[in-house]
């Protein structure tokens, strides 16, 4: 059981965005996708979601191409949180989260559906926002609500055996403060234990080291390394991808990536 991309290539306006990219998500595991801005991370996520079609290669869920899935059944197994979500409606947060339940076609006012929405809001740290109007929320608060919507979308019906599900997160921590970045990824980590595979686009290698089972590093249209976070996120690869010198620090058994401060000479303006 997996969500798998094999040899994906994608072009936009004749420009290569992705070239022969393969990646696999398994239920119960968190994959962090890292790379420079413009490397194609969001494009890869949208291909995995079935929102874009590749020039070549394929995406399969449980060994079936995405295009052969009934849209409602696919929506129950795969949820997406994009970096920016625009809603023109003056819904409150609970109503926005309830939109994630549409693929299940249950009565919105049923007790079980209300419980699912409430649990998703709580898991995303947004329970206090339930009755707030979505357009009045800050960027970080909207991100929490959108995370809750995605969590609600893949929540199984009460009393049923959950099938493996997949959560695709496009920079989920981008709008969050330092503390909630960790709260968010800790919640995602807990969710993964309930038969959920997660792909999270991240920028901070330290968050990947702490919360991911696997890291995939995207550079120059291709994944140049994938594997355990401490094996992939080496100073050599970080310099290759980001042009930044770093050092690895082992503190009380935890591994961190620390950027090396530039010399004062490099900070002075040229005469």
Short mmCIF file of C-alpha atoms in Angstrom, two decimals:
data_model
loop_
_atom_site.label_atom_id
_atom_site.label_comp_id
_atom_site.label_asym_id
_atom_site.label_seq_id
_atom_site.Cartn_x
_atom_site.Cartn_y
_atom_site.Cartn_z
CA UNK A 1 0.00 0.00 0.00
CA UNK A 2 1.57 3.27 -1.08
CA UNK A 3 1.27 6.49 -3.04
CA UNK A 4 4.08 6.29 -5.55
CA UNK A 5 5.47 8.44 -8.34
CA UNK A 6 7.68 6.74 -10.93
CA UNK A 7 9.96 8.60 -13.35
CA UNK A 8 7.85 11.77 -13.39
CA UNK A 9 8.80 14.52 -15.81
CA UNK A 10 6.95 17.82 -16.07
CA UNK A 11 7.37 20.84 -18.33
CA UNK A 12 5.86 24.31 -18.04
CA UNK A 13 6.02 26.72 -21.00
CA UNK A 14 8.68 24.48 -22.51
CA UNK A 15 10.85 24.64 -19.38
CA UNK A 16 11.81 21.47 -17.50
CA UNK A 17 10.44 21.57 -13.95
CA UNK A 18 10.93 17.92 -12.98
CA UNK A 19 13.02 15.29 -14.72
CA UNK A 20 12.62 11.55 -14.03
CA UNK A 21 11.56 11.98 -10.39
CA UNK A 22 10.51 8.97 -8.32
CA UNK A 23 9.22 9.07 -4.76
CA UNK A 24 7.17 6.76 -2.55
CA UNK A 25 4.89 7.48 0.42
CA UNK A 26 3.99 4.65 2.77
CA UNK A 27 1.28 4.66 5.42
CA UNK A 28 2.71 5.26 8.86
CA UNK A 29 5.72 7.29 7.68
CA UNK A 30 6.53 10.99 7.27
CA UNK A 31 8.54 12.12 4.25
CA UNK A 32 10.04 15.63 4.24
CA UNK A 33 10.73 17.15 0.81
CA UNK A 34 13.42 19.85 0.80
CA UNK A 35 15.00 21.99 -1.90
CA UNK A 36 15.52 25.56 -3.01
CA UNK A 37 12.65 27.87 -3.92
CA UNK A 38 11.62 27.10 -7.47
CA UNK A 39 13.07 23.59 -7.38
CA UNK A 40 9.68 22.02 -8.26
CA UNK A 41 8.56 20.86 -4.82
CA UNK A 42 5.01 22.20 -5.10
CA UNK A 43 4.75 20.87 -8.65
CA UNK A 44 5.72 17.39 -7.43
CA UNK A 45 3.11 17.62 -4.68
CA UNK A 46 0.41 18.60 -7.17
CA UNK A 47 1.39 15.70 -9.41
CA UNK A 48 1.10 13.33 -6.46
CA UNK A 49 -2.31 14.82 -5.70
CA UNK A 50 -3.48 14.29 -9.27
CA UNK A 51 -4.00 18.03 -9.87
CA UNK A 52 -1.40 18.03 -12.66
CA UNK A 53 -0.57 15.46 -15.29
CA UNK A 54 3.07 14.59 -15.97
CA UNK A 55 4.67 14.73 -19.39
CA UNK A 56 5.94 11.22 -18.70
CA UNK A 57 5.93 8.76 -15.83
CA UNK A 58 2.98 7.91 -13.60
CA UNK A 59 1.50 8.28 -10.13
CA UNK A 60 -0.15 5.25 -8.52
CA UNK A 61 -2.20 4.75 -5.38
CA UNK A 62 -2.21 1.12 -4.27
CA UNK A 63 -0.72 0.15 -7.66
CA UNK A 64 -3.56 1.84 -9.58
CA UNK A 65 -2.96 4.97 -11.64
CA UNK A 66 -4.62 8.01 -10.11
CA UNK A 67 -6.63 8.61 -13.27
CA UNK A 68 -8.48 5.31 -12.80
CA UNK A 69 -9.74 6.20 -9.32
CA UNK A 70 -13.27 7.44 -8.69
CA UNK A 71 -12.79 11.09 -7.58
CA UNK A 72 -14.79 10.64 -4.37
CA UNK A 73 -12.89 7.51 -3.35
CA UNK A 74 -9.60 9.22 -4.14
CA UNK A 75 -10.58 12.24 -2.05
CA UNK A 76 -11.21 9.96 0.93
CA UNK A 77 -7.72 8.50 0.67
CA UNK A 78 -5.68 11.61 -0.19
CA UNK A 79 -5.93 15.13 1.20
CA UNK A 80 -3.92 18.21 0.25
CA UNK A 81 -3.03 21.37 2.14
CA UNK A 82 -1.66 23.96 -0.24
CA UNK A 83 0.42 26.89 0.93
CA UNK A 84 -2.29 29.41 0.01
CA UNK A 85 -6.02 28.68 0.00
CA UNK A 86 -8.52 31.34 -1.05
CA UNK A 87 -12.12 31.10 0.09
CA UNK A 88 -14.54 33.81 -1.06
CA UNK A 89 -17.22 32.70 1.43
CA UNK A 90 -17.74 34.13 4.89
CA UNK A 91 -17.79 30.68 6.51
CA UNK A 92 -16.68 30.18 10.06
CA UNK A 93 -13.69 27.92 10.69
CA UNK A 94 -15.80 24.88 11.61
CA UNK A 95 -17.72 25.18 8.34
CA UNK A 96 -14.46 25.38 6.38
CA UNK A 97 -13.22 22.21 8.08
CA UNK A 98 -16.55 20.52 7.33
CA UNK A 99 -15.86 21.06 3.61
CA UNK A 100 -13.28 18.31 3.98
CA UNK A 101 -16.09 15.89 4.77
CA UNK A 102 -17.91 16.38 1.45
CA UNK A 103 -16.38 13.24 -0.15
CA UNK A 104 -18.05 11.15 2.53
CA UNK A 105 -21.56 12.50 1.78
CA UNK A 106 -22.73 12.29 5.35
CA UNK A 107 -25.18 14.65 7.06
CA UNK A 108 -23.18 17.66 8.21
CA UNK A 109 -25.27 18.03 11.36
CA UNK A 110 -24.83 14.41 12.49
CA UNK A 111 -23.08 13.95 15.82
CA UNK A 112 -20.35 11.79 14.30
CA UNK A 113 -19.52 14.40 11.64
CA UNK A 114 -19.48 17.19 14.20
CA UNK A 115 -17.11 15.12 16.34
CA UNK A 116 -14.76 14.57 13.39
CA UNK A 117 -14.68 18.31 12.68
CA UNK A 118 -14.09 19.12 16.35
CA UNK A 119 -11.29 16.54 16.63
CA UNK A 120 -9.61 17.87 13.48
CA UNK A 121 -9.75 21.44 14.80
CA UNK A 122 -8.26 20.31 18.10
CA UNK A 123 -5.50 18.31 16.40
CA UNK A 124 -4.56 21.38 14.34
CA UNK A 125 -4.53 23.64 17.39
CA UNK A 126 -7.53 25.56 16.07
CA UNK A 127 -10.35 24.57 18.43
CA UNK A 128 -10.60 28.15 19.69
CA UNK A 129 -11.19 29.37 16.13
CA UNK A 130 -14.24 27.20 15.41
CA UNK A 131 -16.79 30.04 15.35
CA UNK A 132 -14.50 32.73 13.93
CA UNK A 133 -15.18 33.91 10.37
CA UNK A 134 -12.47 32.60 8.06
CA UNK A 135 -11.81 35.92 6.24
CA UNK A 136 -11.07 37.60 9.59
CA UNK A 137 -8.32 35.13 10.53
CA UNK A 138 -4.60 35.81 10.29
CA UNK A 139 -2.42 33.88 7.86
CA UNK A 140 -1.27 31.50 10.60
CA UNK A 141 -4.81 30.94 11.85
CA UNK A 142 -6.03 30.20 8.32
CA UNK A 143 -3.22 27.70 7.91
CA UNK A 144 -4.34 25.91 11.08
CA UNK A 145 -7.91 25.72 9.77
CA UNK A 146 -6.73 24.39 6.40
CA UNK A 147 -4.65 21.76 8.15
CA UNK A 148 -7.75 20.76 10.13
CA UNK A 149 -9.76 20.56 6.89
CA UNK A 150 -7.20 18.17 5.40
CA UNK A 151 -7.19 16.05 8.57
CA UNK A 152 -10.98 15.85 8.53
CA UNK A 153 -11.01 14.84 4.87
CA UNK A 154 -9.13 11.59 5.45
CA UNK A 155 -10.78 10.74 8.78
CA UNK A 156 -12.69 7.44 8.37
CA UNK A 157 -16.30 6.99 9.37
CA UNK A 158 -16.72 5.92 13.01
CA UNK A 159 -16.81 2.18 13.44
CA UNK A 160 -15.08 1.44 10.15
CA UNK A 161 -11.58 0.09 9.62
CA UNK A 162 -9.43 2.94 8.27
CA UNK A 163 -7.73 2.32 4.96
CA UNK A 164 -4.24 3.72 4.40
CA UNK A 165 -4.52 7.45 3.67
CA UNK A 166 -2.10 10.10 2.48
CA UNK A 167 -1.66 13.72 3.51
CA UNK A 168 0.20 16.13 1.21
CA UNK A 169 1.34 19.35 2.90
CA UNK A 170 2.80 22.27 0.93
CA UNK A 171 5.00 24.21 3.39
CA UNK A 172 2.65 23.58 6.33
CA UNK A 173 4.83 25.54 8.76
CA UNK A 174 5.36 28.63 6.57
CA UNK A 175 2.75 30.79 8.33
CA UNK A 176 3.34 29.47 11.83
CA UNK A 177 5.35 30.93 14.67
CA UNK A 178 8.32 29.02 16.04
CA UNK A 179 6.33 27.17 18.69
CA UNK A 180 3.47 26.12 16.47
CA UNK A 181 5.84 24.87 13.77
CA UNK A 182 6.77 22.14 16.24
CA UNK A 183 3.17 21.66 17.41
CA UNK A 184 2.04 21.22 13.81
CA UNK A 185 4.66 18.65 12.87
CA UNK A 186 4.23 16.79 16.16
CA UNK A 187 0.50 16.50 15.36
CA UNK A 188 1.30 15.27 11.86
CA UNK A 189 3.75 12.76 13.32
CA UNK A 190 1.06 11.43 15.68
CA UNK A 191 -1.41 11.23 12.79
CA UNK A 192 1.01 9.15 10.74
CA UNK A 193 0.76 6.39 13.34
CA UNK A 194 -2.91 5.96 12.38
CA UNK A 195 -2.13 4.42 8.99
CA UNK A 196 -1.42 7.76 7.29
CA UNK A 197 1.48 8.53 4.99
CA UNK A 198 2.62 12.16 4.98
CA UNK A 199 4.59 14.26 2.51
CA UNK A 200 5.55 17.65 3.95
CA UNK A 201 7.43 20.30 2.00
CA UNK A 202 9.80 21.95 4.48
CA UNK A 203 12.54 24.56 4.37
CA UNK A 204 14.12 24.00 7.78
CA UNK A 205 16.42 20.94 7.83
CA UNK A 206 16.21 20.83 11.62
CA UNK A 207 12.45 20.27 11.47
CA UNK A 208 13.07 17.46 8.98
CA UNK A 209 15.69 15.91 11.24
CA UNK A 210 13.32 15.99 14.18
CA UNK A 211 10.03 14.83 12.66
CA UNK A 212 10.61 12.99 9.37
CA UNK A 213 11.27 9.30 8.82
CA UNK A 214 12.63 10.00 5.35
CA UNK A 215 14.04 13.06 3.60
CA UNK A 216 13.99 13.60 -0.15
CA UNK A 217 16.28 16.36 -1.47
CA UNK A 218 15.20 17.99 -4.73
CA UNK A 219 17.84 19.81 -6.78
CA UNK A 220 18.11 20.80 -10.44
CA UNK A 221 14.83 19.11 -11.40
CA UNK A 222 15.67 15.77 -9.77
CA UNK A 223 15.79 14.07 -6.39
CA UNK A 224 19.50 13.78 -5.65
CA UNK A 225 19.19 11.90 -2.36
CA UNK A 226 16.53 10.12 -0.36
CA UNK A 227 16.78 8.20 2.88
CA UNK A 228 17.12 8.64 6.62
CA UNK A 229 17.32 12.35 7.56
CA UNK A 230 20.77 12.13 9.16
CA UNK A 231 22.13 10.32 6.09
CA UNK A 232 20.70 12.79 3.56
CA UNK A 233 21.15 16.13 5.34
CA UNK A 234 24.92 16.29 5.34
CA UNK A 235 26.87 19.58 5.22
CA UNK A 236 28.14 18.62 1.76
CA UNK A 237 24.66 18.15 0.31
CA UNK A 238 23.28 21.26 1.99
CA UNK A 239 26.09 23.31 0.47
CA UNK A 240 25.43 21.69 -2.93
CA UNK A 241 21.72 22.56 -2.82
CA UNK A 242 21.66 25.86 -0.94
CA UNK A 243 25.21 27.18 -1.33
CA UNK A 244 25.45 27.51 2.44
CA UNK A 245 28.20 26.14 4.65
CA UNK A 246 26.86 24.31 7.69
CA UNK A 247 28.01 22.06 10.50
CA UNK A 248 26.27 19.20 12.25
CA UNK A 249 25.91 19.52 16.00
CA UNK A 250 25.12 16.61 18.31
CA UNK A 251 23.46 18.03 21.43
CA UNK A 252 22.32 15.58 24.09
CA UNK A 253 21.79 12.91 21.46
CA UNK A 254 19.84 15.15 19.08
CA UNK A 255 21.36 16.10 15.74
CA UNK A 256 21.09 19.68 14.46
CA UNK A 257 22.25 21.57 11.40
CA UNK A 258 23.92 24.88 12.23
CA UNK A 259 24.71 27.52 9.58
CA UNK A 260 28.23 28.85 9.77
CA UNK A 261 28.33 32.62 10.14
CA UNK A 262 29.95 34.43 7.22
CA UNK A 263 33.20 36.23 7.85
CA UNK A 264 32.98 39.99 8.49
CA UNK A 265 34.78 40.61 5.19
CA UNK A 266 31.92 39.08 3.22
CA UNK A 267 29.40 41.35 4.93
CA UNK A 268 31.17 44.61 4.09
CA UNK A 269 29.95 46.41 0.99
CA UNK A 270 32.40 46.45 -1.88
CA UNK A 271 34.28 49.75 -2.25
#
